[in-house]
Amino acid sequence: MLAAAVAVIPPLALLAAVHGVALLQRAHARARGTHLVATAMTAPIAAGAFWLAYTALRALAVTAGSRPGKHGCAP
């Protein structure tokens, strides 16, 4: 239960970051640097959310009986 609650944090952070970047774009922020910094900060959040989702889905596949290295489940 705790692991599931913790696993929800990166996707929600990514959603909030992407929404913030979209709001900056819509508001036509005068400081282009602000938009670039927000976009640059969103990229590592996206990478972390992807990594967490990948490892969780891989662990679920292994638990369900899929062997690592077979059917696209890389080691």
XYZ file of N, CA and C in Angstrom, residues 28-70:
129
model
N 1.949 33.815 -22.254
C 2.928 34.569 -23.048
C 3.934 35.265 -22.137
N 4.572 34.480 -21.300
C 5.556 35.014 -20.353
C 6.605 35.817 -21.116
N 6.845 37.004 -20.633
C 7.822 37.873 -21.299
C 9.231 37.320 -21.165
N 9.501 36.719 -20.027
C 10.837 36.180 -19.799
C 10.932 34.803 -20.442
N 11.527 34.743 -21.591
C 11.679 33.469 -22.291
C 12.534 32.508 -21.465
N 13.443 33.060 -20.684
C 14.294 32.240 -19.828
C 13.480 31.455 -18.811
N 12.417 32.073 -18.290
C 11.550 31.379 -17.336
C 10.936 30.150 -17.972
N 10.467 30.297 -19.191
C 9.868 29.166 -19.905
C 10.909 28.078 -20.162
N 12.107 28.469 -20.535
C 13.163 27.488 -20.795
C 13.567 26.753 -19.517
N 13.655 27.468 -18.408
C 14.009 26.829 -17.136
C 12.911 25.852 -16.708
N 11.657 26.250 -16.852
C 10.546 25.362 -16.487
C 10.547 24.113 -17.352
N 10.807 24.279 -18.632
C 10.863 23.116 -19.534
C 12.044 22.226 -19.181
N 13.187 22.828 -18.867
C 14.368 22.046 -18.497
C 14.158 21.295 -17.185
N 13.410 21.853 -16.273
C 13.136 21.165 -15.015
C 12.115 20.043 -15.196
N 11.280 20.156 -16.216
C 10.272 19.129 -16.484
C 10.910 17.873 -17.062
N 11.973 18.015 -17.820
C 12.610 16.858 -18.463
C 13.093 15.808 -17.460
N 13.811 16.157 -16.380
C 14.220 15.116 -15.428
C 13.032 14.482 -14.685
N 11.988 15.268 -14.456
C 10.793 14.701 -13.825
C 10.177 13.657 -14.752
N 10.130 13.957 -16.045
C 9.588 13.007 -17.019
C 10.445 11.739 -17.077
N 11.759 11.904 -17.054
C 12.653 10.743 -17.080
C 12.467 9.886 -15.831
N 12.339 10.515 -14.675
C 12.123 9.771 -13.439
C 10.790 9.044 -13.433
N 9.745 9.696 -13.925
C 8.427 9.057 -13.985
C 8.466 7.869 -14.943
N 9.155 8.017 -16.074
C 9.281 6.912 -17.018
C 10.020 5.738 -16.382
N 11.135 6.033 -15.719
C 11.929 4.970 -15.093
C 11.114 4.235 -14.033
N 10.400 4.980 -13.202
C 9.595 4.358 -12.154
C 8.495 3.487 -12.750
N 7.815 3.991 -13.773
C 6.752 3.219 -14.408
C 7.322 1.959 -15.066
N 8.456 2.089 -15.745
C 9.072 0.944 -16.408
C 9.461 -0.134 -15.404
N 10.138 0.253 -14.334
C 10.576 -0.753 -13.360
C 9.394 -1.398 -12.649
N 8.350 -0.621 -12.377
C 7.169 -1.191 -11.726
C 6.458 -2.176 -12.646
N 6.306 -1.821 -13.915
C 5.649 -2.730 -14.863
C 6.495 -3.975 -15.122
N 7.808 -3.802 -15.153
C 8.687 -4.953 -15.335
C 8.577 -5.898 -14.141
N 8.578 -5.347 -12.929
C 8.441 -6.171 -11.727
C 7.101 -6.894 -11.718
N 6.053 -6.214 -12.166
C 4.740 -6.852 -12.245
C 4.749 -7.995 -13.246
N 5.414 -7.801 -14.391
C 5.499 -8.856 -15.400
C 6.271 -10.059 -14.863
N 7.359 -9.814 -14.162
C 8.151 -10.908 -13.591
C 7.334 -11.637 -12.523
N 6.613 -10.893 -11.695
C 5.770 -11.499 -10.669
C 4.666 -12.342 -11.300
N 4.154 -11.903 -12.454
C 3.087 -12.625 -13.138
C 3.601 -13.866 -13.862
N 4.913 -14.076 -13.869
C 5.448 -15.293 -14.455
C 6.282 -15.093 -15.698
N 6.384 -13.895 -16.203
C 7.222 -13.644 -17.362
C 8.685 -13.683 -16.923
N 9.494 -14.379 -17.696
C 10.904 -14.479 -17.344
C 11.672 -13.298 -17.951
N 12.637 -12.730 -17.213
C 13.440 -11.625 -17.768
C 14.127 -12.041 -19.058
N 14.110 -11.162 -20.041
C 14.744 -11.439 -21.322
C 13.836 -12.146 -22.310
N 12.638 -12.526 -21.905
C 11.712 -13.207 -22.815
C 10.496 -12.320 -23.044
